Amino acid sequence: MNPALTAATAVRHDDAGTHSRPEIVLVEAPVALVFNGQSPLVLMATPVALDDLITGWALSERVIDDASELQVLDIVAQGEAWQVEASIPDALMPRLAGHGRVGAPNSACGLCGTERLSDAMRAPQPTERMPAMPWPTLSELQGLLREFNDHQVLNQQTGAAHAAAWVDDLGMLLREDVGRHNALDKLIGARARSGRSRHSGLLLMSSRASYELVHKAVSAGISRMLVMSAPTSAAIAQANQYQLELAAFTRELGFTHYAR
């Protein structure tokens, strides 16, 4: 079976009575990211596209500056947990300092375990920003959302996965995960590994817009971001500060653009 999926027995209670049935559920597992034999953190994630996850996380956290600086060595299942081993230049290892996670890992965490208050609202370090695609017309938006839904294979089967998609002249690149931050890190990694970070495009996400997601988008040089749910105050403030065009409540009939 797909490592992202597992089986469970569920008992349904409805107007037809009570009956048991098998169901497919999304896997949420501990994943250790290991750099040169050292692991700065363990996070809860869906164990697919883990090579993209470690690459995207390292880029988002400025452990590396370019995807070519990281080589994935192995992805190993250890019981219900996973370990992703990668090598980076020794000169970059000091950048891992301060990235340890305190307490139990959590797939909803973006800044969970940050050791200093100043780190929680740290400034992003944007890469060179490519121009954004134009805002979609109504008909383009409807086609984009249909394609977005069609690409969410894990969510179609489980209803439990977040999705992050990059849309450019080559089409749609999408990654899914139980955690919205992980989904975006996977996408950032896949986008960099494929060379598509040099393309004009836009980011589309199934979640709300939080501070950490905007931080990751700005750090990745993304200029335009659309989300399905609401934005937070910190997300709007950071998007305006770093000229990220942020839109929320994205539906077939339109979206809400948050700007100065």
C-alpha positions as MATLAB code, in Angstrom:
seq = 'MNPALTAATAVRHDDAGTHSRPEIVLVEAPVALVFNGQSPLVLMATPVALDDLITGWALSERVIDDASELQVLDIVAQGEAWQVEASIPDALMPRLAGHGRVGAPNSACGLCGTERLSDAMRAPQPTERMPAMPWPTLSELQGLLREFNDHQVLNQQTGAAHAAAWVDDLGMLLREDVGRHNALDKLIGARARSGRSRHSGLLLMSSRASYELVHKAVSAGISRMLVMSAPTSAAIAQANQYQLELAAFTRELGFTHYAR';
ca = [
       0.000    0.000    0.000;
       0.995    3.605   -0.526;
       3.030    4.625    2.581;
       0.808    7.708    2.860;
      -2.278    5.550    3.393;
      -3.373    2.897    5.861;
      -6.554    0.989    6.665;
      -8.809    1.391    9.682;
     -12.090   -0.089   10.830;
     -14.754    2.521   11.466;
     -18.224    2.270   12.987;
     -20.803    4.488   11.304;
     -23.844    5.784   13.192;
     -26.573    7.349   11.052;
     -30.280    7.105   10.247;
     -29.664    3.673    8.711;
     -28.408    2.359   12.034;
     -24.961    1.331   13.227;
     -22.592   -0.599   10.996;
     -18.840   -1.135   10.685;
     -16.893   -0.566    7.523;
     -13.241   -0.408    6.403;
     -11.818    3.020    5.624;
      -8.602    4.415    4.172;
      -6.945    7.018    6.403;
      -3.992    9.339    5.921;
      -0.752    8.372    7.663;
       0.718   10.821   10.187;
       4.143    9.602   11.299;
       7.290   10.931   13.000;
       9.872   11.980   10.410;
      13.449   12.801   11.425;
      15.383   15.130    9.129;
      19.074   14.221    9.359;
      21.881   16.416    8.006;
      25.409   14.994    7.975;
      24.388   12.524   10.669;
      22.728   15.154   12.909;
      18.997   15.607   13.313;
      17.852   19.098   14.339;
      14.201   18.104   14.533;
      11.554   15.419   14.291;
       8.211   16.452   12.820;
       4.911   14.741   12.183;
       4.297   14.349    8.465;
       2.860   12.130    5.758;
       5.705    9.878    4.530;
       5.660   10.646    0.803;
       7.875   13.088   -1.131;
      10.242   13.170    1.841;
      13.146   14.141   -0.434;
      11.159   17.255   -1.336;
      10.315   17.832    2.334;
      13.901   17.903    3.579;
      14.981   20.070    0.635;
      12.122   22.519    1.085;
      12.586   22.724    4.853;
      16.315   23.391    4.440;
      15.583   26.130    1.897;
      12.806   27.680    4.011;
      15.016   27.762    7.099;
      18.025   29.035    5.127;
      20.107   26.015    6.052;
      20.986   25.934    2.342;
      20.775   28.641   -0.311;
      20.253   26.383   -3.307;
      18.829   22.894   -3.788;
      22.113   21.784   -5.373;
      23.781   22.123   -1.944;
      21.775   19.209   -0.523;
      21.997   15.570   -1.530;
      19.432   13.090   -0.222;
      21.296    9.925    0.768;
      18.569    7.624    2.077;
      14.956    7.457    3.222;
      14.473    4.717    5.811;
      11.360    3.395    7.538;
      11.975    2.557   11.201;
       8.810    0.880   12.408;
       6.139    3.565   12.213;
       8.740    6.350   12.005;
      10.855    7.568    9.082;
      14.335    8.992    8.768;
      15.516   11.154    5.854;
      19.292   11.366    5.592;
      20.952   14.121    3.583;
      24.386   15.665    3.199;
      25.186   19.368    2.973;
      28.547   21.186    2.927;
      30.158   21.165    6.372;
      30.419   24.948    6.237;
      26.594   25.166    6.348;
      26.127   22.988    9.443;
      26.273   25.948   11.910;
      23.061   27.232   10.314;
      21.198   24.343   11.936;
      21.801   25.847   15.381;
      18.550   26.889   17.053;
      16.343   24.727   14.857;
      15.713   22.059   17.521;
      12.055   21.424   18.352;
      11.072   21.368   22.028;
       8.229   19.109   23.162;
       6.137   16.660   21.190;
       6.235   17.056   17.398;
       3.019   18.270   15.812;
       1.959   18.308   12.159;
       0.164   21.637   12.725;
       3.333   23.365   13.935;
       5.225   25.896   11.949;
       7.116   27.673   14.712;
       6.389   25.174   17.509;
       9.376   24.774   19.788;
      11.046   28.056   18.846;
      13.403   28.743   21.732;
      13.358   32.572   21.737;
      10.441   34.976   21.358;
      12.434   36.985   18.811;
      12.712   33.882   16.603;
       8.940   33.506   16.456;
       8.573   36.748   14.472;
      11.885   36.607   12.668;
      12.295   38.393    9.356;
      12.323   36.186    6.260;
      15.337   36.190    3.980;
      13.826   36.456    0.499;
      15.572   34.956   -2.478;
      15.444   36.685   -5.844;
      11.764   37.154   -6.579;
      10.327   36.202   -9.952;
       7.371   38.171  -11.351;
       3.985   36.724  -10.511;
       1.503   35.446  -13.048;
      -1.432   37.828  -13.599;
      -4.435   37.384  -11.331;
      -6.641   34.716  -12.944;
      -9.828   35.721  -14.689;
     -13.034   34.144  -13.422;
     -12.977   31.378  -16.038;
      -9.253   30.760  -15.431;
      -9.868   30.595  -11.688;
     -12.597   28.002  -12.123;
     -10.341   25.834  -14.287;
      -7.482   26.287  -11.833;
      -9.595   25.132   -8.888;
     -10.869   22.096  -10.799;
      -7.298   21.092  -11.608;
      -6.263   21.759   -8.002;
      -8.981   19.419   -6.718;
      -8.164   16.750   -9.321;
      -4.497   16.706   -8.259;
      -5.293   16.122   -4.572;
      -5.203   12.329   -4.737;
      -4.556   11.764   -1.025;
      -7.265   14.162    0.075;
      -9.780   12.573   -2.275;
      -9.177    9.228   -0.583;
      -9.013   10.435    3.022;
     -10.282   13.999    3.384;
      -7.322   14.669    5.713;
      -4.566   16.158    3.532;
      -3.570   19.763    2.929;
      -2.253   20.728   -0.508;
       0.153   23.343   -1.820;
       0.446   23.919   -5.568;
       2.741   25.970   -7.783;
       1.164   27.134  -11.040;
       3.347   28.397  -13.892;
       3.668   28.135  -17.664;
       4.486   24.413  -17.324;
       1.253   23.667  -15.474;
       0.552   22.678  -11.882;
       3.019   21.114   -9.435;
       1.297   19.924   -6.242;
       2.323   18.273   -2.988;
       0.122   16.987   -0.131;
       0.684   16.371    3.570;
      -1.226   16.098    6.823;
       0.404   19.398    7.832;
      -0.036   22.554    5.766;
       3.519   23.709    6.615;
       4.898   20.362    5.475;
       2.880   20.535    2.256;
       4.407   23.934    1.468;
       7.927   22.768    2.334;
       7.437   19.757    0.042;
       6.284   22.055   -2.739;
       9.188   24.476   -2.230;
      11.569   21.510   -2.404;
       9.927   20.031   -5.505;
       9.851   23.442   -7.184;
      13.561   23.991   -6.515;
      14.623   20.466   -7.461;
      12.776   20.722  -10.789;
      14.203   24.142  -11.632;
      10.777   25.767  -11.635;
      11.689   28.330   -8.981;
      12.961   30.420  -11.914;
       9.475   30.533  -13.485;
       6.843   33.210  -13.002;
       3.840   31.718  -11.257;
       1.608   31.719   -8.215;
       1.096   29.653   -5.062;
      -2.275   28.066   -4.294;
      -2.982   26.428   -0.915;
      -5.941   24.560    0.576;
      -5.453   26.083    4.032;
      -5.699   29.440    5.770;
      -2.872   31.966    5.419;
      -0.840   31.977    8.633;
       2.294   33.951    9.489;
       4.558   30.942    8.973;
       3.149   30.091    5.543;
       3.631   33.655    4.328;
       7.148   33.586    5.816;
       7.980   30.445    3.824;
       6.479   31.878    0.615;
       8.455   35.121    0.959;
      11.660   33.177    1.698;
      11.090   31.145   -1.469;
      10.795   34.277   -3.612;
       7.081   33.777   -4.320;
       5.195   36.956   -5.294;
       1.551   35.854   -5.299;
      -0.323   33.518   -2.935;
      -3.945   32.377   -2.924;
      -5.454   30.365   -0.065;
      -8.848   28.727    0.387;
      -9.544   29.913    3.918;
      -8.951   33.101    5.906;
      -5.749   35.061    6.542;
      -4.472   36.045    9.974;
      -3.464   39.569   10.978;
       0.227   38.639   11.119;
       0.042   37.019    7.686;
      -1.483   40.158    6.150;
       1.064   42.438    7.830;
       4.017   40.342    6.688;
       2.659   39.967    3.157;
       2.331   43.741    2.846;
       5.760   44.356    4.350;
       7.468   42.080    1.824;
       5.237   42.845   -1.187;
       3.673   39.403   -1.349;
       0.253   39.716   -2.990;
      -2.050   37.702   -0.752;
      -5.575   36.548   -1.608;
      -7.873   34.449    0.574;
     -11.362   32.902    0.517;
     -10.556   31.609   -2.965;
     -13.682   30.156   -4.575;
     -15.016   29.589   -8.086;
     -16.759   32.963   -7.981;
     -13.712   34.960   -6.869;
     -11.258   35.750   -4.080;
     -10.449   38.520   -1.595;
      -7.171   40.380   -2.112;
      -5.494   41.755    1.032;
      -3.210   44.695    0.362;
      -2.215   48.060    1.783;
];
